[in-house]
Coordinates of N, CA and C and ligand atoms in Angstrom, one line a residue:
M1094 N -40.2 0.4 -68.7 CA -39.1 1.1 -69.3 C -39.6 1.4 -70.8
H1095 N -39.3 2.7 -71.2 CA -39.6 3.0 -72.6 C -38.8 2.2 -73.5
F1096 N -39.4 1.8 -74.6 CA -38.7 0.8 -75.5 C -37.4 1.3 -76.1
E1097 N -37.4 2.6 -76.4 CA -36.2 3.2 -77.0 C -35.0 3.2 -76.0
L1098 N -35.4 3.3 -74.7 CA -34.4 3.3 -73.7 C -33.8 1.8 -73.5
L1099 N -34.7 0.9 -73.7 CA -34.3 -0.5 -73.7 C -33.4 -0.8 -74.8
L1100 N -33.7 -0.3 -76.0 CA -32.8 -0.5 -77.2 C -31.4 0.2 -76.9
D1101 N -31.4 1.4 -76.3 CA -30.2 2.0 -76.0 C -29.3 1.2 -75.0
A1102 N -30.0 0.6 -74.0 CA -29.3 -0.2 -73.0 C -28.8 -1.5 -73.6
V1103 N -29.5 -2.2 -74.5 CA -29.1 -3.5 -75.0 C -28.2 -3.3 -76.2
L1104 N -28.6 -2.5 -77.2 CA -27.9 -2.4 -78.4 C -26.9 -1.2 -78.5
G1105 N -27.1 -0.2 -77.8 CA -26.3 1.0 -77.9 C -26.4 1.8 -79.2
E1106 N -25.4 2.4 -79.6 CA -25.4 3.2 -80.9 C -25.8 2.3 -82.0
R1107 N -26.7 2.8 -82.8 CA -27.2 1.9 -83.9 C -27.9 2.8 -85.0
Q1108 N -28.1 2.2 -86.1 CA -29.0 2.8 -87.1 C -29.8 1.6 -87.8
I1109 N -30.9 2.0 -88.4 CA -31.7 1.0 -89.0 C -31.1 0.4 -90.3
F1110 N -31.0 -0.9 -90.3 CA -30.5 -1.7 -91.5 C -31.7 -2.0 -92.4
H1111 N -32.7 -2.7 -91.9 CA -33.9 -2.9 -92.7 C -35.0 -3.3 -91.7
I1112 N -36.2 -3.2 -92.3 CA -37.4 -3.5 -91.5 C -38.2 -4.6 -92.2
I1113 N -38.6 -5.6 -91.5 CA -39.4 -6.7 -92.0 C -40.7 -6.8 -91.2
E1114 N -41.6 -7.6 -91.6 CA -42.8 -7.9 -90.9 C -42.5 -8.8 -89.7
C1115 N -42.8 -8.4 -88.5 CA -42.5 -9.3 -87.4 C -43.3 -10.6 -87.5
P1116 N -42.5 -11.8 -87.4 CA -43.1 -13.1 -87.6 C -44.1 -13.4 -86.5
V1117 N -44.0 -12.7 -85.4 CA -44.9 -13.0 -84.2 C -46.2 -12.2 -84.3
C1118 N -46.0 -10.9 -84.4 CA -47.2 -10.0 -84.3 C -47.6 -9.4 -85.6
G1119 N -46.8 -9.4 -86.6 CA -47.1 -8.8 -87.9 C -46.8 -7.3 -88.0
Y1120 N -46.3 -6.7 -86.9 CA -45.9 -5.3 -86.9 C -44.4 -5.3 -87.4
E1121 N -43.8 -4.1 -87.2 CA -42.4 -4.0 -87.7 C -41.3 -4.6 -86.9
E1122 N -40.5 -5.5 -87.5 CA -39.3 -6.0 -86.8 C -38.2 -5.3 -87.5
I1123 N -37.4 -4.5 -86.7 CA -36.3 -3.7 -87.2 C -35.0 -4.3 -86.9
Y1124 N -34.2 -4.4 -88.0 CA -32.8 -4.9 -87.8 C -31.9 -3.7 -87.8
Y1125 N -30.9 -3.7 -86.8 CA -30.1 -2.5 -86.6 C -28.6 -2.9 -87.0
E1126 N -27.9 -1.9 -87.5 CA -26.5 -2.1 -87.8 C -25.7 -1.0 -87.0
H1127 N -24.4 -1.3 -86.9 CA -23.6 -0.3 -86.2 C -23.4 0.9 -87.2
Q1128 N -23.4 2.1 -86.7 CA -23.3 3.3 -87.5 C -22.0 3.4 -88.3
V1129 N -20.9 2.9 -87.7 CA -19.6 3.0 -88.4 C -19.2 1.8 -89.1
T1130 N -19.2 0.6 -88.4 CA -18.7 -0.6 -89.0 C -19.7 -1.3 -89.9
K1131 N -21.0 -0.9 -89.8 CA -22.1 -1.5 -90.6 C -22.4 -3.0 -90.2
R1132 N -21.8 -3.4 -89.1 CA -22.0 -4.8 -88.6 C -23.4 -4.9 -88.0
L1133 N -24.1 -6.0 -88.3 CA -25.4 -6.2 -87.8 C -25.3 -6.4 -86.3
I1134 N -26.1 -5.6 -85.5 CA -26.0 -5.7 -84.1 C -27.2 -6.3 -83.4
G1135 N -28.3 -6.3 -84.0 CA -29.5 -6.8 -83.3 C -30.8 -6.6 -84.1
R1136 N -31.9 -7.1 -83.5 CA -33.2 -6.8 -84.0 C -34.2 -6.6 -82.9
A1137 N -35.3 -6.0 -83.2 CA -36.2 -5.7 -82.2 C -37.6 -5.4 -82.8
C1138 N -38.6 -5.8 -82.0 CA -40.0 -5.4 -82.3 C -40.6 -4.7 -81.1
S1139 N -41.0 -3.5 -81.3 CA -41.5 -2.7 -80.1 C -42.9 -3.2 -79.7
N1140 N -43.7 -3.8 -80.7 CA -45.0 -4.3 -80.3 C -44.9 -5.5 -79.4
C1141 N -43.9 -6.4 -79.7 CA -43.7 -7.6 -78.9 C -42.8 -7.2 -77.6
N1142 N -42.3 -6.0 -77.6 CA -41.3 -5.7 -76.5 C -40.1 -6.6 -76.5
F1143 N -39.7 -6.9 -77.8 CA -38.6 -7.9 -78.0 C -37.3 -7.3 -78.5
V1144 N -36.2 -7.6 -77.9 CA -34.9 -7.1 -78.4 C -34.0 -8.3 -78.3
Q1145 N -33.2 -8.5 -79.4 CA -32.2 -9.5 -79.5 C -30.9 -8.9 -79.9
K1146 N -29.8 -9.1 -79.2 CA -28.5 -8.6 -79.6 C -27.8 -9.8 -80.3
F1147 N -27.2 -9.6 -81.5 CA -26.4 -10.6 -82.1 C -25.0 -10.6 -81.6
N1148 N -24.4 -11.7 -81.4 CA -23.0 -11.8 -80.9 C -22.0 -12.1 -82.0
Ligands
LIG1277 ZN1 -43.7 -8.3 -83.0

């Protein structure tokens, strides 16, 4: 599955909150917030194929 589709499925509507260096691979780990509420919704690294949704 394409990574952006995985993000759509897991996180849904989102915008980038900030980007840090991924602690695992050194690539970009992106934190996402909700477009309207600005609540932090999750983080992801496309290089690690990693997505986490915050509850
Ligand atoms: Zn990574």
